[in-house]
PDB file of C-alpha atoms in Angstrom:
ATOM      1  CA  MET W   1     107.128 108.026 157.603  1.00  0.00           C
ATOM      2  CA  SER W   2     106.680 105.039 159.959  1.00  0.00           C
ATOM      3  CA  ILE W   3     106.252 101.552 160.812  1.00  0.00           C
ATOM      4  CA  SER W   4     102.690 101.351 161.808  1.00  0.00           C
ATOM      5  CA  VAL W   5     101.144  98.090 163.597  1.00  0.00           C
ATOM      6  CA  LYS W   6      97.580  97.775 163.684  1.00  0.00           C
ATOM      7  CA  ASN W   7      95.798  94.999 166.034  1.00  0.00           C
ATOM      8  CA  LEU W   8      99.031  92.845 165.573  1.00  0.00           C
ATOM      9  CA  LYS W   9      98.125  89.205 166.458  1.00  0.00           C
ATOM     10  CA  HIS W  10     100.436  85.879 165.988  1.00  0.00           C
ATOM     11  CA  ILE W  11      99.153  82.676 166.590  1.00  0.00           C
ATOM     12  CA  TYR W  12     101.761  79.902 166.493  1.00  0.00           C
ATOM     13  CA  MET W  13     100.593  76.166 165.527  1.00  0.00           C
ATOM     14  CA  ARG W  14      97.146  77.519 164.868  1.00  0.00           C
ATOM     15  CA  LYS W  15      94.315  74.799 165.500  1.00  0.00           C
ATOM     16  CA  THR W  16      96.165  72.253 166.960  1.00  0.00           C
ATOM     17  CA  PRO W  17      96.917  71.083 170.499  1.00  0.00           C
ATOM     18  CA  PHE W  18     100.159  73.079 170.785  1.00  0.00           C
ATOM     19  CA  GLU W  19      98.459  76.765 169.570  1.00  0.00           C
ATOM     20  CA  LYS W  20     100.191  79.472 171.490  1.00  0.00           C
ATOM     21  CA  ASN W  21      99.366  83.205 171.144  1.00  0.00           C
ATOM     22  CA  ALA W  22     102.553  84.873 170.972  1.00  0.00           C
ATOM     23  CA  LEU W  23     100.993  88.165 169.946  1.00  0.00           C
ATOM     24  CA  ALA W  24      97.691  89.562 171.143  1.00  0.00           C
ATOM     25  CA  GLY W  25      96.834  92.547 169.607  1.00  0.00           C
ATOM     26  CA  ILE W  26      99.548  95.265 169.384  1.00  0.00           C
ATOM     27  CA  ASP W  27      98.855  98.526 167.943  1.00  0.00           C
ATOM     28  CA  LEU W  28     102.119 100.976 167.876  1.00  0.00           C
ATOM     29  CA  GLU W  29     103.879 103.897 165.942  1.00  0.00           C
ATOM     30  CA  ILE W  30     107.739 104.098 165.257  1.00  0.00           C
ATOM     31  CA  GLU W  31     108.805 106.956 163.602  1.00  0.00           C
ATOM     32  CA  LYS W  32     111.642 107.255 161.155  1.00  0.00           C
ATOM     33  CA  GLY W  33     114.934 108.370 162.677  1.00  0.00           C
ATOM     34  CA  GLU W  34     113.744 106.750 166.180  1.00  0.00           C
ATOM     35  CA  PHE W  35     116.139 104.234 168.276  1.00  0.00           C
ATOM     36  CA  VAL W  36     113.994 101.913 170.025  1.00  0.00           C
ATOM     37  CA  ALA W  37     114.696  98.911 172.108  1.00  0.00           C
ATOM     38  CA  ILE W  38     112.369  96.246 172.762  1.00  0.00           C
ATOM     39  CA  ILE W  39     112.824  94.302 176.418  1.00  0.00           C
ATOM     40  CA  GLY W  40     110.935  91.779 177.936  1.00  0.00           C
ATOM     41  CA  HIS W  41     111.314  88.421 179.674  1.00  0.00           C
ATOM     42  CA  THR W  42     111.830  85.330 177.646  1.00  0.00           C
ATOM     43  CA  GLY W  43     108.787  84.342 175.872  1.00  0.00           C
ATOM     44  CA  SER W  44     107.209  87.649 176.106  1.00  0.00           C
ATOM     45  CA  GLY W  45     107.032  87.855 172.284  1.00  0.00           C
ATOM     46  CA  LYS W  46     109.711  90.188 171.295  1.00  0.00           C
ATOM     47  CA  SER W  47     111.328  88.381 168.335  1.00  0.00           C
ATOM     48  CA  THR W  48     108.283  87.267 166.980  1.00  0.00           C
ATOM     49  CA  PHE W  49     107.344  90.992 166.715  1.00  0.00           C
ATOM     50  CA  LEU W  50     110.586  92.276 165.156  1.00  0.00           C
ATOM     51  CA  GLN W  51     110.179  89.314 162.557  1.00  0.00           C
ATOM     52  CA  HIS W  52     106.733  91.397 161.567  1.00  0.00           C
ATOM     53  CA  PHE W  53     108.685  94.170 160.315  1.00  0.00           C
ATOM     54  CA  ASN W  54     110.241  92.777 157.208  1.00  0.00           C
ATOM     55  CA  GLY W  55     107.598  89.887 156.517  1.00  0.00           C
ATOM     56  CA  LEU W  56     109.681  86.951 157.865  1.00  0.00           C
ATOM     57  CA  LEU W  57     106.515  86.318 159.575  1.00  0.00           C
ATOM     58  CA  MET W  58     103.211  87.341 158.625  1.00  0.00           C
ATOM     59  CA  PRO W  59     100.268  88.360 161.005  1.00  0.00           C
ATOM     60  CA  THR W  60      97.550  85.947 162.038  1.00  0.00           C
ATOM     61  CA  GLU W  61      95.481  89.102 162.419  1.00  0.00           C
ATOM     62  CA  GLY W  62      96.149  92.559 162.130  1.00  0.00           C
ATOM     63  CA  GLU W  63      98.310  94.506 159.697  1.00  0.00           C
ATOM     64  CA  VAL W  64     102.012  96.013 159.071  1.00  0.00           C
ATOM     65  CA  PHE W  65     102.623  98.903 157.250  1.00  0.00           C
ATOM     66  CA  ILE W  66     106.049 100.543 156.287  1.00  0.00           C
ATOM     67  CA  ASP W  67     105.811 103.998 155.103  1.00  0.00           C
ATOM     68  CA  GLY W  68     102.240 103.202 154.412  1.00  0.00           C
ATOM     69  CA  GLU W  69     102.768 100.088 152.535  1.00  0.00           C
ATOM     70  CA  LYS W  70     101.079  97.145 153.719  1.00  0.00           C
ATOM     71  CA  ILE W  71     103.417  93.847 154.446  1.00  0.00           C
ATOM     72  CA  THR W  72     102.086  91.025 152.067  1.00  0.00           C
ATOM     73  CA  LYS W  73     103.831  88.460 150.385  1.00  0.00           C
ATOM     74  CA  LYS W  74     103.593  90.420 147.074  1.00  0.00           C
ATOM     75  CA  ALA W  75     105.627  93.364 148.599  1.00  0.00           C
ATOM     76  CA  LEU W  76     108.250  91.536 150.032  1.00  0.00           C
ATOM     77  CA  LEU W  77     110.939  92.866 147.731  1.00  0.00           C
ATOM     78  CA  SER W  78     110.047  96.235 148.081  1.00  0.00           C
ATOM     79  CA  ILE W  79     109.749  96.103 151.759  1.00  0.00           C
ATOM     80  CA  ARG W  80     112.897  94.377 152.451  1.00  0.00           C
ATOM     81  CA  ARG W  81     114.829  97.224 150.313  1.00  0.00           C
ATOM     82  CA  LYS W  82     113.702  99.275 153.273  1.00  0.00           C
ATOM     83  CA  VAL W  83     113.947  97.228 156.353  1.00  0.00           C
ATOM     84  CA  GLY W  84     117.181  95.208 156.978  1.00  0.00           C
ATOM     85  CA  PHE W  85     117.029  92.191 159.606  1.00  0.00           C
ATOM     86  CA  VAL W  86     120.039  91.160 161.501  1.00  0.00           C
ATOM     87  CA  PHE W  87     119.589  87.851 163.509  1.00  0.00           C
ATOM     88  CA  GLN W  88     120.966  86.956 166.869  1.00  0.00           C
ATOM     89  CA  TYR W  89     124.419  85.556 166.422  1.00  0.00           C
ATOM     90  CA  PRO W  90     124.286  86.526 162.556  1.00  0.00           C
ATOM     91  CA  GLU W  91     127.949  85.138 162.025  1.00  0.00           C
ATOM     92  CA  HIS W  92     126.402  81.778 161.893  1.00  0.00           C
ATOM     93  CA  GLN W  93     124.743  82.454 158.660  1.00  0.00           C
ATOM     94  CA  LEU W  94     128.121  83.739 156.874  1.00  0.00           C
ATOM     95  CA  PHE W  95     129.171  80.910 154.222  1.00  0.00           C
ATOM     96  CA  GLU W  96     130.641  82.435 151.008  1.00  0.00           C
ATOM     97  CA  ASP W  97     134.204  81.668 150.274  1.00  0.00           C
ATOM     98  CA  THR W  98     135.452  85.569 151.164  1.00  0.00           C
ATOM     99  CA  VAL W  99     134.226  88.476 152.802  1.00  0.00           C
ATOM    100  CA  TYR W 100     133.394  90.411 149.983  1.00  0.00           C
ATOM    101  CA  LYS W 101     131.273  88.016 148.344  1.00  0.00           C
ATOM    102  CA  ASP W 102     129.419  87.288 151.858  1.00  0.00           C
ATOM    103  CA  ILE W 103     128.592  90.977 152.171  1.00  0.00           C
ATOM    104  CA  ALA W 104     127.336  91.333 148.284  1.00  0.00           C
ATOM    105  CA  PHE W 105     125.314  88.003 148.126  1.00  0.00           C
ATOM    106  CA  GLY W 106     122.008  89.674 149.389  1.00  0.00           C
ATOM    107  CA  LEU W 107     122.572  92.172 146.520  1.00  0.00           C
ATOM    108  CA  LYS W 108     121.870  89.300 143.795  1.00  0.00           C
ATOM    109  CA  ARG W 109     117.925  89.670 143.681  1.00  0.00           C
ATOM    110  CA  PHE W 110     118.245  93.362 143.078  1.00  0.00           C
ATOM    111  CA  LYS W 111     120.180  92.590 139.499  1.00  0.00           C
ATOM    112  CA  LEU W 112     122.472  95.471 140.033  1.00  0.00           C
ATOM    113  CA  SER W 113     125.658  95.877 137.779  1.00  0.00           C
ATOM    114  CA  ASP W 114     129.416  94.488 139.125  1.00  0.00           C
ATOM    115  CA  GLU W 115     130.215  98.658 139.597  1.00  0.00           C
ATOM    116  CA  GLU W 116     127.355  99.216 141.854  1.00  0.00           C
ATOM    117  CA  VAL W 117     127.505  96.154 143.830  1.00  0.00           C
ATOM    118  CA  LYS W 118     131.193  97.083 144.494  1.00  0.00           C
ATOM    119  CA  ALA W 119     130.365 100.594 145.353  1.00  0.00           C
ATOM    120  CA  ARG W 120     127.851  99.397 147.928  1.00  0.00           C
ATOM    121  CA  VAL W 121     130.100  96.808 149.432  1.00  0.00           C
ATOM    122  CA  TYR W 122     132.855  99.558 149.997  1.00  0.00           C
ATOM    123  CA  GLU W 123     130.155 102.025 151.363  1.00  0.00           C
ATOM    124  CA  ALA W 124     128.864  99.432 153.840  1.00  0.00           C
ATOM    125  CA  ALA W 125     132.321  98.299 155.095  1.00  0.00           C
ATOM    126  CA  ARG W 126     133.264 102.518 155.574  1.00  0.00           C
ATOM    127  CA  LEU W 127     129.964 102.667 157.822  1.00  0.00           C
ATOM    128  CA  VAL W 128     131.004  99.738 160.250  1.00  0.00           C
ATOM    129  CA  GLY W 129     134.534 100.519 160.095  1.00  0.00           C
ATOM    130  CA  LEU W 130     135.270  97.182 158.493  1.00  0.00           C
ATOM    131  CA  ASP W 131     139.079  97.250 156.694  1.00  0.00           C
ATOM    132  CA  GLU W 132     138.870  96.695 153.199  1.00  0.00           C
ATOM    133  CA  SER W 133     142.058  94.390 153.309  1.00  0.00           C
ATOM    134  CA  LEU W 134     139.657  91.892 154.777  1.00  0.00           C
ATOM    135  CA  PHE W 135     137.819  91.609 151.522  1.00  0.00           C
ATOM    136  CA  GLU W 136     139.628  88.521 149.885  1.00  0.00           C
ATOM    137  CA  ARG W 137     140.172  86.598 153.407  1.00  0.00           C
ATOM    138  CA  SER W 138     137.633  83.947 154.372  1.00  0.00           C
ATOM    139  CA  VAL W 139     135.091  85.024 156.816  1.00  0.00           C
ATOM    140  CA  PHE W 140     135.897  81.958 159.319  1.00  0.00           C
ATOM    141  CA  GLU W 141     139.537  83.863 160.163  1.00  0.00           C
ATOM    142  CA  LEU W 142     137.897  86.454 161.170  1.00  0.00           C
ATOM    143  CA  SER W 143     137.133  87.576 165.036  1.00  0.00           C
ATOM    144  CA  GLY W 144     133.895  87.400 166.489  1.00  0.00           C
ATOM    145  CA  GLY W 145     133.496  91.052 166.296  1.00  0.00           C
ATOM    146  CA  GLU W 146     134.873  91.091 162.789  1.00  0.00           C
ATOM    147  CA  LYS W 147     132.460  88.592 161.816  1.00  0.00           C
ATOM    148  CA  ARG W 148     129.374  90.509 163.275  1.00  0.00           C
ATOM    149  CA  ARG W 149     130.383  93.409 161.474  1.00  0.00           C
ATOM    150  CA  VAL W 150     130.604  91.366 157.735  1.00  0.00           C
ATOM    151  CA  ALA W 151     127.009  90.266 158.732  1.00  0.00           C
ATOM    152  CA  VAL W 152     125.773  93.794 159.349  1.00  0.00           C
ATOM    153  CA  CYS W 153     127.407  94.777 156.071  1.00  0.00           C
ATOM    154  CA  GLY W 154     125.448  92.218 154.302  1.00  0.00           C
ATOM    155  CA  VAL W 155     122.290  93.429 155.244  1.00  0.00           C
ATOM    156  CA  LEU W 156     123.588  97.560 155.136  1.00  0.00           C
ATOM    157  CA  VAL W 157     124.335  97.049 151.383  1.00  0.00           C
ATOM    158  CA  SER W 158     120.577  97.294 150.517  1.00  0.00           C
ATOM    159  CA  ARG W 159     120.554 100.530 152.094  1.00  0.00           C
ATOM    160  CA  PRO W 160     117.657  99.990 154.430  1.00  0.00           C
ATOM    161  CA  GLU W 161     116.288 102.946 155.996  1.00  0.00           C
ATOM    162  CA  TYR W 162     115.037 100.547 159.321  1.00  0.00           C
ATOM    163  CA  LEU W 163     117.456  98.268 160.775  1.00  0.00           C
ATOM    164  CA  ILE W 164     115.929  95.544 162.861  1.00  0.00           C
ATOM    165  CA  LEU W 165     118.477  93.658 165.425  1.00  0.00           C
ATOM    166  CA  ASP W 166     117.979  90.492 167.663  1.00  0.00           C
ATOM    167  CA  GLU W 167     120.782  91.068 170.726  1.00  0.00           C
ATOM    168  CA  PRO W 168     123.141  92.698 168.329  1.00  0.00           C
ATOM    169  CA  ALA W 169     125.679  92.624 170.975  1.00  0.00           C
ATOM    170  CA  SER W 170     124.974  89.115 172.181  1.00  0.00           C
ATOM    171  CA  GLY W 171     128.390  86.650 172.748  1.00  0.00           C
ATOM    172  CA  LEU W 172     130.763  89.881 171.867  1.00  0.00           C
ATOM    173  CA  ASP W 173     133.681  90.803 174.118  1.00  0.00           C
ATOM    174  CA  SER W 174     133.292  94.101 176.310  1.00  0.00           C
ATOM    175  CA  LYS W 175     135.553  95.754 173.067  1.00  0.00           C
ATOM    176  CA  GLY W 176     133.202  94.547 170.396  1.00  0.00           C
ATOM    177  CA  ARG W 177     129.826  95.026 172.549  1.00  0.00           C
ATOM    178  CA  ARG W 178     131.268  99.020 172.392  1.00  0.00           C
ATOM    179  CA  GLU W 179     132.143  99.023 168.806  1.00  0.00           C
ATOM    180  CA  MET W 180     128.560  97.218 168.166  1.00  0.00           C
ATOM    181  CA  LEU W 181     126.637  99.795 170.206  1.00  0.00           C
ATOM    182  CA  ALA W 182     128.771 102.856 168.758  1.00  0.00           C
ATOM    183  CA  LEU W 183     128.201 101.580 165.206  1.00  0.00           C
ATOM    184  CA  LEU W 184     124.240 101.525 165.801  1.00  0.00           C
ATOM    185  CA  LYS W 185     124.443 105.075 167.085  1.00  0.00           C
ATOM    186  CA  ASN W 186     126.268 106.196 164.060  1.00  0.00           C
ATOM    187  CA  LEU W 187     124.094 104.610 161.713  1.00  0.00           C
ATOM    188  CA  ASN W 188     121.017 106.149 163.821  1.00  0.00           C
ATOM    189  CA  ALA W 189     122.849 109.447 163.667  1.00  0.00           C
ATOM    190  CA  ARG W 190     122.912 109.326 159.878  1.00  0.00           C
ATOM    191  CA  GLY W 191     119.126 108.741 159.677  1.00  0.00           C
ATOM    192  CA  VAL W 192     118.513 105.090 159.976  1.00  0.00           C
ATOM    193  CA  THR W 193     116.058 103.801 162.161  1.00  0.00           C
ATOM    194  CA  VAL W 194     117.146 101.442 164.726  1.00  0.00           C
ATOM    195  CA  ILE W 195     114.942  98.874 166.243  1.00  0.00           C
ATOM    196  CA  LEU W 196     116.693  96.202 168.883  1.00  0.00           C
ATOM    197  CA  VAL W 197     115.881  93.416 171.410  1.00  0.00           C
ATOM    198  CA  SER W 198     118.233  93.366 174.059  1.00  0.00           C
ATOM    199  CA  HIS W 199     118.579  91.615 177.609  1.00  0.00           C
ATOM    200  CA  SER W 200     121.193  94.073 178.510  1.00  0.00           C
ATOM    201  CA  MET W 201     119.627  97.153 180.101  1.00  0.00           C
ATOM    202  CA  ASP W 202     123.071  98.936 180.195  1.00  0.00           C
ATOM    203  CA  ASP W 203     122.925  98.677 176.482  1.00  0.00           C
ATOM    204  CA  VAL W 204     119.534  99.723 175.825  1.00  0.00           C
ATOM    205  CA  ALA W 205     120.382 103.052 178.432  1.00  0.00           C
ATOM    206  CA  GLU W 206     123.384 103.849 176.317  1.00  0.00           C
ATOM    207  CA  THR W 207     121.888 103.856 172.864  1.00  0.00           C
ATOM    208  CA  ALA W 208     118.094 103.854 172.926  1.00  0.00           C
ATOM    209  CA  ASN W 209     115.662 107.054 172.838  1.00  0.00           C
ATOM    210  CA  ARG W 210     112.602 104.817 173.304  1.00  0.00           C
ATOM    211  CA  VAL W 211     111.984 101.698 175.458  1.00  0.00           C
ATOM    212  CA  ILE W 212     109.023  99.363 174.710  1.00  0.00           C
ATOM    213  CA  VAL W 213     108.459  96.588 177.484  1.00  0.00           C
ATOM    214  CA  MET W 214     106.836  93.562 176.245  1.00  0.00           C
ATOM    215  CA  LYS W 215     104.585  90.979 178.578  1.00  0.00           C
ATOM    216  CA  GLU W 216     102.711  87.947 177.287  1.00  0.00           C
ATOM    217  CA  GLY W 217     102.586  89.407 173.622  1.00  0.00           C
ATOM    218  CA  ARG W 218     101.375  92.781 174.650  1.00  0.00           C
ATOM    219  CA  ILE W 219     102.898  96.191 175.235  1.00  0.00           C
ATOM    220  CA  ALA W 220     103.243  96.638 179.202  1.00  0.00           C
ATOM    221  CA  LEU W 221     105.298  99.897 178.778  1.00  0.00           C
ATOM    222  CA  ASP W 222     106.250 102.665 176.299  1.00  0.00           C
ATOM    223  CA  GLY W 223     108.369 105.662 177.108  1.00  0.00           C
ATOM    224  CA  THR W 224     111.633 106.859 177.149  1.00  0.00           C
ATOM    225  CA  PRO W 225     114.595 105.098 178.959  1.00  0.00           C
ATOM    226  CA  ILE W 226     114.201 107.098 181.927  1.00  0.00           C
ATOM    227  CA  GLU W 227     110.558 106.698 182.290  1.00  0.00           C
ATOM    228  CA  VAL W 228     110.800 103.202 181.671  1.00  0.00           C
ATOM    229  CA  PHE W 229     113.862 102.244 183.788  1.00  0.00           C
ATOM    230  CA  SER W 230     112.035 104.672 186.626  1.00  0.00           C
ATOM    231  CA  GLN W 231     109.649 101.720 187.057  1.00  0.00           C
ATOM    232  CA  ARG W 232     111.991  99.358 189.115  1.00  0.00           C
ATOM    233  CA  ASP W 233     109.435  97.558 191.182  1.00  0.00           C
ATOM    234  CA  PHE W 234     107.019  96.808 187.997  1.00  0.00           C
ATOM    235  CA  LEU W 235     110.279  95.710 185.939  1.00  0.00           C
ATOM    236  CA  ALA W 236     111.378  93.377 188.835  1.00  0.00           C
ATOM    237  CA  SER W 237     107.792  92.126 188.779  1.00  0.00           C
ATOM    238  CA  LEU W 238     108.618  90.997 184.949  1.00  0.00           C
ATOM    239  CA  ASP W 239     111.789  89.613 186.150  1.00  0.00           C
ATOM    240  CA  LEU W 240     113.622  92.516 184.348  1.00  0.00           C
ATOM    241  CA  ASP W 241     116.601  94.492 185.602  1.00  0.00           C
ATOM    242  CA  ILE W 242     117.148  98.099 185.432  1.00  0.00           C
ATOM    243  CA  PRO W 243     120.709  99.572 184.479  1.00  0.00           C
ATOM    244  CA  GLU W 244     123.593  98.839 187.154  1.00  0.00           C
ATOM    245  CA  VAL W 245     124.258 102.776 187.305  1.00  0.00           C
ATOM    246  CA  THR W 246     120.529 103.288 188.136  1.00  0.00           C
ATOM    247  CA  LYS W 247     120.367 100.568 190.619  1.00  0.00           C
ATOM    248  CA  MET W 248     123.344 102.118 192.178  1.00  0.00           C
ATOM    249  CA  PHE W 249     122.093 105.533 192.696  1.00  0.00           C
ATOM    250  CA  MET W 250     118.320 104.530 193.633  1.00  0.00           C
ATOM    251  CA  ASP W 251     120.049 102.203 196.180  1.00  0.00           C
ATOM    252  CA  PHE W 252     122.073 105.117 197.353  1.00  0.00           C
ATOM    253  CA  GLY W 253     119.405 107.423 197.574  1.00  0.00           C
ATOM    254  CA  ASP W 254     117.316 105.088 199.554  1.00  0.00           C
ATOM    255  CA  LYS W 255     120.160 104.727 202.258  1.00  0.00           C
ATOM    256  CA  SER W 256     121.196 108.311 202.330  1.00  0.00           C
ATOM    257  CA  GLY W 257     117.779 110.124 202.076  1.00  0.00           C
ATOM    258  CA  LEU W 258     118.905 112.377 199.305  1.00  0.00           C
ATOM    259  CA  GLU W 259     116.496 112.940 196.563  1.00  0.00           C
ATOM    260  CA  LEU W 260     118.469 111.973 193.248  1.00  0.00           C
ATOM    261  CA  PRO W 261     117.462 112.108 189.592  1.00  0.00           C
ATOM    262  CA  VAL W 262     116.992 108.728 187.561  1.00  0.00           C
ATOM    263  CA  VAL W 263     120.423 107.837 186.211  1.00  0.00           C
ATOM    264  CA  ILE W 264     120.597 105.947 183.433  1.00  0.00           C
ATOM    265  CA  LYS W 265     124.302 106.477 181.960  1.00  0.00           C
ATOM    266  CA  LYS W 266     127.333 106.094 183.451  1.00  0.00           C
ATOM    267  CA  ASP W 267     128.523 109.452 182.417  1.00  0.00           C
ATOM    268  CA  GLU W 268     125.617 110.912 183.910  1.00  0.00           C
ATOM    269  CA  GLY W 269     126.252 109.439 187.070  1.00  0.00           C
ATOM    270  CA  VAL W 270     129.888 110.682 186.992  1.00  0.00           C
ATOM    271  CA  VAL W 271     128.549 114.338 186.441  1.00  0.00           C
ATOM    272  CA  LEU W 272     126.097 113.584 189.428  1.00  0.00           C
ATOM    273  CA  ILE W 273     128.851 112.649 191.652  1.00  0.00           C
ATOM    274  CA  LYS W 274     130.812 115.574 191.038  1.00  0.00           C
ATOM    275  CA  LYS W 275     127.535 117.877 191.564  1.00  0.00           C
ATOM    276  CA  LEU W 276     127.123 116.069 194.808  1.00  0.00           C
ATOM    277  CA  ILE W 277     130.857 116.533 196.299  1.00  0.00           C
ATOM    278  CA  SER W 278     130.592 120.251 195.032  1.00  0.00           C
ATOM    279  CA  GLU W 279     127.778 120.879 196.777  1.00  0.00           C
ATOM    280  CA  GLY W 280     128.849 119.564 199.678  1.00  0.00           C
ATOM    281  CA  ARG W 281     126.023 116.546 200.086  1.00  0.00           C
ATOM    282  CA  LEU W 282     128.677 113.873 199.314  1.00  0.00           C
ATOM    283  CA  ARG W 283     132.206 113.464 200.684  1.00  0.00           C
ATOM    284  CA  GLU W 284     134.963 112.224 198.447  1.00  0.00           C
TER     285      GLU W 284
END
């Protein structure tokens, strides 16, 4: 079971003087259970690519399949039961009188009983760690992190098997960012396939097990975080950075002459420093 993309092309404003090729023929498979991060410079096609995964955009050419079902206009209801999409700054789309109503709103199209709606709302709230005491509050009285959780809840009530997110931690403070990333890791551990776009290489390194790099509507790199972030010079040519801890150890290795493994997570960096000290290769 997977997301399968075949020769996907998307052209904006086709056959006009403003025609733009946003996606230039992408072939890709994303297996169920993966945690995939998509990175790339602004204009590389990341968000356009994501929006094809649940039919927000339809291909100019090519095909997208979800678990073998081709995305077509007729199949959208079925597809969107499986694929949830969280926009950048999703809290800007909150509009109902109360938190409970906003979370439940997306279930109206599924024609569920009140009891089933309630069960799903409470289930989604537990998943994201949203206190049920907030249900009767106005969404506009919540903190930024709480609003983001409500928005994610509004997607999770459909019990999607695939969760697509565009910059999910954007605009959050450090605490909200940590909580959001922990939530996504927890959902992935429960079997939800997570696919996100992020400009934060540190967030990508801490969460994803696969990184896809886009350039001019094509896939430029596809591999594990270590494989991708090892390509420092190539990423720099695309105006992309690497995680801060990766950069620190690469610079240290260059200056000291030590051959060091590629480190992408802060806790791995701590372990490596302790190892170097114990071996006498680094002084405290």
